[in-house]
Every structure is written in structure tokens, then in C-alpha cells.
Coordinates of C-alpha atoms and ligand atoms in Angstrom, one line a residue:
M1 CA -5.5 -12.6 31.7
K2 CA -4.5 -13.1 28.1
P3 CA -6.9 -14.8 25.7
K4 CA -5.8 -18.3 24.6
S5 CA -7.6 -19.1 21.4
S6 CA -7.9 -17.0 18.3
E7 CA -11.7 -16.8 18.9
Q8 CA -10.9 -15.4 22.3
Y9 CA -8.5 -12.9 20.9
I10 CA -11.0 -11.8 18.3
S11 CA -13.8 -11.4 20.9
E12 CA -11.4 -9.4 23.2
I13 CA -10.3 -7.2 20.4
K14 CA -14.0 -6.4 19.6
N15 CA -14.6 -5.5 23.3
L16 CA -11.5 -3.2 23.4
K17 CA -12.5 -1.5 20.2
S18 CA -15.9 -0.5 21.5
K19 CA -14.6 0.4 25.1
K20 CA -11.8 2.6 23.7
N21 CA -13.7 4.1 20.6
A22 CA -11.0 2.5 18.4
I23 CA -11.1 1.3 14.8
I24 CA -8.9 -1.1 12.9
L25 CA -7.8 -0.1 9.4
A26 CA -6.3 -3.0 7.5
H27 CA -4.5 -3.2 4.2
Y28 CA -5.3 -6.0 1.7
Y29 CA -1.9 -7.6 2.3
Q30 CA -2.8 -8.5 5.9
T31 CA -3.8 -12.1 6.6
G32 CA -7.5 -13.1 6.2
D33 CA -8.2 -13.2 9.9
I34 CA -7.0 -9.6 10.4
Q35 CA -8.9 -8.4 7.3
D36 CA -12.1 -10.0 8.8
I37 CA -11.8 -8.2 12.1
A38 CA -11.0 -4.8 10.6
D39 CA -13.5 -1.9 10.5
F40 CA -12.2 -1.0 7.1
V41 CA -10.0 -2.8 4.5
G42 CA -8.5 -1.0 1.6
D43 CA -5.6 0.0 -0.6
S44 CA -3.2 2.8 0.4
L45 CA -5.4 5.6 -1.0
A46 CA -8.6 4.4 0.6
L47 CA -6.9 3.9 3.9
S48 CA -5.5 7.4 3.9
Q49 CA -9.0 8.7 3.0
K50 CA -10.5 6.7 5.9
A51 CA -7.8 7.8 8.3
A52 CA -8.6 11.4 7.5
S53 CA -12.4 11.1 8.1
N54 CA -13.6 9.0 11.0
S55 CA -14.8 9.7 14.6
A56 CA -12.6 7.2 16.4
D57 CA -10.2 8.3 19.2
I58 CA -7.7 5.5 18.4
I59 CA -6.8 4.1 15.0
L60 CA -5.0 0.8 15.1
F61 CA -3.2 0.3 11.8
A62 CA -3.0 -3.3 10.5
G63 CA -0.4 -2.5 7.8
V64 CA 3.1 -1.1 7.7
K65 CA 4.7 1.9 9.2
F66 CA 4.4 4.4 6.3
M67 CA 0.7 3.8 6.4
A68 CA 0.4 4.4 10.1
E69 CA 2.6 7.5 9.7
T70 CA 0.3 8.8 7.0
A71 CA -2.7 8.3 9.3
K72 CA -0.8 10.3 12.0
I73 CA 0.0 13.1 9.6
L74 CA -3.7 13.3 8.5
A75 CA -5.1 12.9 12.0
P76 CA -2.4 14.2 14.5
E77 CA -5.0 14.6 17.3
K78 CA -5.7 10.9 17.3
K79 CA -3.7 8.1 18.9
I80 CA -2.3 6.0 16.0
L81 CA -1.2 2.5 17.0
L82 CA 1.0 0.0 15.0
P83 CA 1.2 -3.4 16.6
D84 CA 4.8 -3.9 15.5
L85 CA 7.1 -1.0 14.7
L86 CA 9.4 -3.3 12.7
A87 CA 6.6 -3.6 10.1
G88 CA 8.5 -1.4 7.6
C89 CA 8.7 -1.5 3.8
S90 CA 11.7 -2.3 1.6
L91 CA 10.6 0.4 -0.9
A92 CA 10.3 3.1 1.8
D93 CA 13.7 1.9 3.1
S94 CA 15.3 2.3 -0.3
C95 CA 14.9 6.1 -0.1
K96 CA 16.8 7.7 2.8
P97 CA 16.3 11.4 3.5
G98 CA 20.0 12.3 3.1
D99 CA 20.3 10.5 -0.3
F100 CA 17.0 12.0 -1.4
K101 CA 18.1 15.5 -0.5
K102 CA 21.2 15.0 -2.7
F103 CA 19.0 13.6 -5.5
L104 CA 16.8 16.7 -5.4
E105 CA 19.8 19.0 -5.4
E106 CA 21.2 17.1 -8.5
N107 CA 17.8 17.5 -10.3
P108 CA 16.6 21.0 -9.5
G109 CA 13.5 22.7 -10.9
R110 CA 11.3 19.6 -10.8
T111 CA 8.0 18.9 -9.1
V112 CA 8.6 16.1 -6.6
I113 CA 6.0 13.4 -6.7
S114 CA 6.5 10.7 -4.0
Y115 CA 4.7 7.5 -3.6
V116 CA 2.9 7.0 -0.3
N117 CA 5.4 4.2 0.4
T118 CA 7.9 6.6 1.9
T119 CA 8.8 7.8 5.3
A120 CA 7.3 10.9 6.8
E121 CA 10.7 12.7 6.2
I122 CA 10.5 12.0 2.4
K123 CA 6.9 13.1 2.3
A124 CA 8.0 16.4 4.0
M125 CA 10.5 16.9 1.1
S126 CA 7.8 16.3 -1.6
D127 CA 5.3 18.5 -3.5
I128 CA 2.6 15.8 -4.1
I129 CA 2.1 12.3 -2.8
C130 CA 0.5 9.6 -4.9
T131 CA -0.5 6.0 -4.5
S132 CA -0.7 3.3 -7.2
S133 CA -4.5 4.1 -7.5
N134 CA -3.9 7.7 -8.6
A135 CA -0.2 8.0 -9.8
V136 CA -1.1 8.4 -13.5
Q137 CA -3.8 10.9 -12.8
I138 CA -1.7 12.9 -10.4
V139 CA 1.1 13.2 -13.0
E140 CA -1.5 14.1 -15.7
S141 CA -3.0 16.8 -13.5
L142 CA 0.2 18.8 -13.9
P143 CA 0.8 21.1 -16.9
P144 CA 2.3 19.0 -19.8
D145 CA 5.7 20.7 -19.8
E146 CA 6.2 20.4 -16.0
K147 CA 9.4 18.5 -15.1
I148 CA 8.9 15.8 -12.5
I149 CA 10.9 13.8 -10.0
F150 CA 9.2 10.5 -9.2
A151 CA 10.2 8.4 -6.1
P152 CA 10.9 5.9 -4.9
D153 CA 9.5 3.0 -7.0
R154 CA 11.3 2.6 -10.3
N155 CA 8.7 0.2 -11.7
L156 CA 5.7 2.3 -10.9
G157 CA 7.6 5.3 -12.1
N158 CA 8.4 3.5 -15.4
Y159 CA 4.7 2.5 -15.7
V160 CA 3.6 6.1 -15.2
L161 CA 6.2 7.4 -17.6
N162 CA 5.1 5.0 -20.3
K163 CA 1.4 6.0 -19.8
T164 CA 1.9 9.8 -19.7
G165 CA 5.1 10.4 -21.7
R166 CA 6.1 13.1 -19.2
D167 CA 9.6 14.4 -18.4
M168 CA 10.3 12.3 -15.3
V169 CA 13.5 11.5 -13.4
I170 CA 12.9 8.3 -11.4
W171 CA 14.4 7.2 -8.1
N172 CA 15.9 3.7 -8.3
G173 CA 13.9 1.9 -5.6
T174 CA 11.9 -1.3 -5.7
C175 CA 9.6 -3.5 -3.5
H176 CA 11.0 -6.9 -2.6
V177 CA 7.7 -8.5 -3.2
H178 CA 6.7 -7.1 -6.6
E179 CA 10.3 -7.2 -8.0
E180 CA 10.6 -11.0 -7.4
F181 CA 7.8 -12.4 -9.6
S182 CA 9.0 -15.0 -12.0
L183 CA 8.0 -14.3 -15.6
E184 CA 8.8 -17.9 -16.5
A185 CA 6.6 -19.3 -13.8
I186 CA 3.7 -16.9 -14.8
I187 CA 4.0 -18.0 -18.4
K188 CA 4.0 -21.7 -17.3
L189 CA 0.8 -21.0 -15.3
K190 CA -0.8 -19.3 -18.2
N191 CA 0.0 -22.2 -20.5
A192 CA -1.6 -24.6 -18.0
N193 CA -4.6 -22.3 -17.6
P194 CA -5.1 -20.7 -21.0
D195 CA -8.4 -19.0 -19.9
A196 CA -6.8 -17.3 -16.9
K197 CA -6.2 -13.5 -17.1
I198 CA -2.9 -12.2 -15.8
I199 CA -3.5 -9.3 -13.4
V200 CA -0.5 -7.3 -12.2
H201 CA 0.4 -4.5 -9.7
P202 CA 2.3 -1.6 -11.3
E203 CA 5.2 -2.2 -8.8
C204 CA 6.1 -5.3 -10.9
E205 CA 8.9 -5.2 -13.4
L206 CA 8.3 -4.4 -17.1
P207 CA 8.5 -8.0 -18.4
V208 CA 5.7 -9.0 -16.0
R209 CA 3.7 -5.9 -16.8
L210 CA 4.1 -6.7 -20.6
V211 CA 2.2 -10.0 -20.2
A212 CA -0.6 -8.5 -18.1
D213 CA -4.2 -8.5 -19.2
F214 CA -4.8 -5.8 -16.6
I215 CA -2.5 -3.6 -14.5
G216 CA -3.7 -1.8 -11.4
S217 CA -3.5 -1.0 -7.7
T218 CA -4.7 -3.6 -5.2
S219 CA -8.2 -2.1 -5.2
A220 CA -8.2 -1.8 -9.0
L221 CA -7.3 -5.5 -9.3
L222 CA -10.0 -6.4 -6.9
N223 CA -12.5 -4.3 -8.8
F224 CA -11.4 -6.0 -12.1
T225 CA -12.0 -9.5 -10.7
R226 CA -15.4 -8.3 -9.4
K227 CA -16.6 -6.9 -12.7
D228 CA -14.8 -9.0 -15.3
D229 CA -16.7 -11.9 -17.0
G230 CA -13.7 -14.3 -16.7
N231 CA -13.4 -17.0 -14.2
C232 CA -9.7 -17.5 -13.5
Y233 CA -6.9 -15.0 -12.6
I234 CA -3.2 -15.3 -12.2
V235 CA -2.6 -12.6 -9.5
A236 CA 0.8 -10.8 -9.5
T237 CA 0.7 -8.9 -6.3
E238 CA 1.0 -9.9 -2.6
V239 CA -1.1 -12.9 -1.9
G240 CA -3.3 -11.3 0.9
I241 CA -5.5 -9.6 -1.8
I242 CA -6.8 -13.0 -2.8
H243 CA -8.7 -13.2 0.5
Q244 CA -10.9 -10.3 -0.5
M245 CA -11.2 -11.7 -4.1
K246 CA -12.4 -15.0 -2.8
K247 CA -14.8 -13.4 -0.3
E248 CA -16.4 -11.3 -3.1
N249 CA -16.4 -13.9 -5.8
P250 CA -16.0 -17.4 -4.3
G251 CA -16.9 -19.1 -7.6
K252 CA -13.8 -17.8 -9.4
T253 CA -10.3 -19.2 -9.3
Y254 CA -7.3 -17.1 -8.2
I255 CA -3.8 -18.4 -8.7
P256 CA -1.0 -16.5 -6.9
A257 CA 1.9 -15.7 -9.2
P258 CA 5.0 -17.2 -7.7
P259 CA 8.3 -15.4 -7.1
V260 CA 11.6 -16.7 -8.4
D261 CA 12.5 -18.2 -5.1
S262 CA 9.4 -19.8 -3.8
T263 CA 8.6 -22.5 -1.2
C264 CA 4.9 -21.6 -0.7
G265 CA 4.3 -20.8 -4.4
C266 CA 3.0 -17.3 -3.5
S267 CA 4.5 -13.9 -2.7
E268 CA 4.2 -12.6 0.8
C269 CA 5.4 -9.2 2.2
S270 CA 7.4 -10.2 5.3
F271 CA 6.7 -6.7 6.8
M272 CA 2.9 -6.9 6.4
K273 CA 3.0 -10.4 7.9
L274 CA 4.6 -9.2 11.1
I275 CA 1.2 -8.1 12.2
T276 CA -0.8 -10.8 14.0
I277 CA -4.1 -11.1 15.9
E278 CA -2.2 -11.5 19.1
K279 CA -0.1 -8.4 18.5
I280 CA -3.3 -6.5 17.7
F281 CA -4.8 -7.6 21.0
N282 CA -1.6 -6.6 23.0
C283 CA -1.4 -3.3 21.1
L284 CA -5.0 -2.3 21.8
S285 CA -4.7 -3.4 25.4
T286 CA -1.6 -1.4 26.2
E287 CA -2.1 1.4 23.5
K288 CA 1.5 0.8 22.5
P289 CA 3.5 1.0 20.2
E290 CA 2.2 4.4 19.2
I291 CA 3.3 6.4 16.2
V292 CA 4.9 9.6 17.3
L293 CA 6.1 12.1 14.8
D294 CA 7.9 15.5 15.0
I295 CA 5.3 18.3 14.7
D296 CA 7.4 20.1 12.1
I297 CA 7.5 16.9 10.0
I298 CA 3.7 16.5 10.3
R299 CA 3.2 20.1 9.2
K300 CA 5.4 19.7 6.2
A301 CA 4.3 16.2 5.2
R302 CA 0.6 17.1 5.4
L303 CA 0.6 19.6 2.5
P304 CA 1.6 17.1 -0.3
I305 CA -0.8 14.5 1.1
I306 CA -3.6 17.0 1.2
R307 CA -2.7 18.0 -2.4
M308 CA -3.0 14.3 -3.4
M309 CA -6.4 14.0 -1.7
E310 CA -7.8 17.2 -3.2
I311 CA -6.7 16.1 -6.8
S312 CA -8.2 12.6 -6.1
E313 CA -11.4 14.0 -4.9
K314 CA -11.7 16.3 -7.9
L315 CA -11.2 13.3 -10.2
G316 CA -13.6 11.1 -8.2
L317 CA -10.9 8.7 -7.2
Ligands
LIG401 P1 -1.8 -0.3 -3.0 O1 -2.7 -1.0 -2.0 O2 -2.0 1.1 -2.9 O3 -2.0 -0.9 -4.4 O4 -0.3 -0.5 -2.5 C1 0.4 -1.7 -2.7 C2 1.5 -1.7 -1.7 O5 2.6 -2.2 -2.0 C3 1.3 -1.3 -0.4 O6 2.4 -1.5 0.3
LIG402 FE1 6.5 -2.2 1.0 FE2 6.4 -4.0 -1.0 FE3 5.6 -4.7 1.5 FE4 4.1 -3.0 0.0 S1 4.5 -5.1 -0.5 S2 4.7 -2.8 2.2 S3 5.8 -1.9 -1.1 S4 7.7 -4.1 0.9

């Protein structure tokens, strides 16, 4: 019989996890209730690292498809579950394999660095994967004269280009959440809260990055609010991260930066929010939907991800 209340769902999920030797990995953009039942909550890099090293038989990914695919590529012997296969990513969708192949042919002789927010097929066509936690360091780890293709996020690419000054050709993709923040609304919030620090994800557009006190990946933003001596933050990334910020530092104030078109005053990733407690219960019960990838794609996509992980480990990231 199906549980009825969210407490019952949570208790059943706990039972199923221990019965099936399963773990739940959740991204910071999941809702608070999901983050709270996860065995591990992290950014894209930390989630990949965790997927590669754990003793579970089943990993249920509370996140989006490219994250679950990355887990499958790193742990092909495990069963990887994603509670809703429609949990995609506008950024990953902006880079289709056929178009990307053409782009690579038009820009030959360049090392291909792809953001983890890509399909397994795009990863298989890349030399190194990066996340927003290590993109600058991955680019800097290459010889200074190495020519680079960076895909698919044009804002992160532009941020890395400005930081490193490297020769980079950048794919023209964006994330619907980070592209939409309203600079005007952020400035209004800053004027109303002059002590607030503006903290921004590098997937945001340049005008928003220019007013930032700090720019970083989700875990870097969390770390900043943990260590910083300020008390108030205007947070320009998906609103889910504020759950962890509040948990770690309940005494501080976190104001979500609003998008241009906003009813809730915050910015939500509609793909991330497709995952619910009820879907997690159903998915763990039936062990479906499962992530299945072509073995050849796994083999090809694994190399650039391992390269990223080796560079990150060397740099202590
Ligand atoms: P990070 O958690 O790596 O900062 O990624 C943000 C993001 O957009 C994930 O989809
Ligand atoms: Fe993709 Fe943007 Fe959602 Fe992240 S926040 S999963 S980049 S659409």
C-alpha cells in the first residue's frame, strides 16, 4: 500500500534504502525535504566524486538527467535511478550532438572542454569535463598556448575566459534559470539592504556578475556564506541552495535574487523541481526509471570525466 503523508513516504524511503543497499544523492537545487532525506547533498563536482566512490548497489539521483548519466558513466556496474526522466536541463538541451560535431569540425585543433551539464553523447565527444567548481583550474591546467573549445554555457565560458585570458571558442548555450536574473531587481534589493553581499553563480550573465561581491559554484557560494563575517546575502542562483545556507547559518539573512518574470520572487529550475518525495518513493520501490546508456558511450565519456577528476584531485578540489 502507498504511504499517504510525507512522513510516511520519508519513513518508507528510509526502509527501502536500507533493504536495497541504496543511497540518495541530491543536488542543492532540490527542495528542502529531499535534501534532508539524502545521504549526500552537493554540487555537480562533489556528486560525481561521491557517485564514483561508494559501496551502494543502487544510487537514486535526486537531480537532473545529466547528473544521473554522469553517475552511470562513473559506476556502470551500479543501478542508477532517476525518479523522473523528464528532469532534463535547458543548458544540456542547447547542445545537440549533430550540431556539436559540426562546431568541432568548424574549429579544428582545439582541446574540447565541456561542462558537466551536457548529455553523455557530448561528453563522449570531449577531451575534459569541468564543473563550475573547477572550470577555471581545468583551463589553467593546460599549457598557456593550448587552443580551447568551451561548451555549452556561454556565461561560464565568458567568466573563465575573463579569468584566464586563454584562446577559447565558446558554444552559445545558456541556462534558463541563471540567464533570467533581473539586474534592476538585484540593484533595488541592494539599495534596500545596503549591507547585503551579492553572491552569484558563474552561469549568470555578465551584468549580474559585474555587481557581484563573490562569484562561485553552488558549493563555493555555500562556503562563502559559511565563512564570511557578513549577515545578509542576495543569492543569484537557484533558490534551493538557500535551504543549506539556512541550515548551516540560521542567524543570517538570505534573499533570493528575482528573475525578470517572477511571481514567487525567486528563481526555480523547473527540471530540478520535477523530483518529489512521492516520485522518489515510487522509483525506489519499482527500481524504475533506470538510467541505461550505450556501453560505447560510457567507455568514451568516462575518459574526459576521469581526466577532470584526476586534475581536481591533484589540485585538492
Ligand atoms: P553546480 O552545483 O556545480 O554549481 O552547478 C549548478 C547547476 O546549474 C547544476 O545544474
Ligand atoms: Fe540545467 Fe540550469 Fe536547471 Fe542547472 S539550473 S539543471 S543548468 S536548467
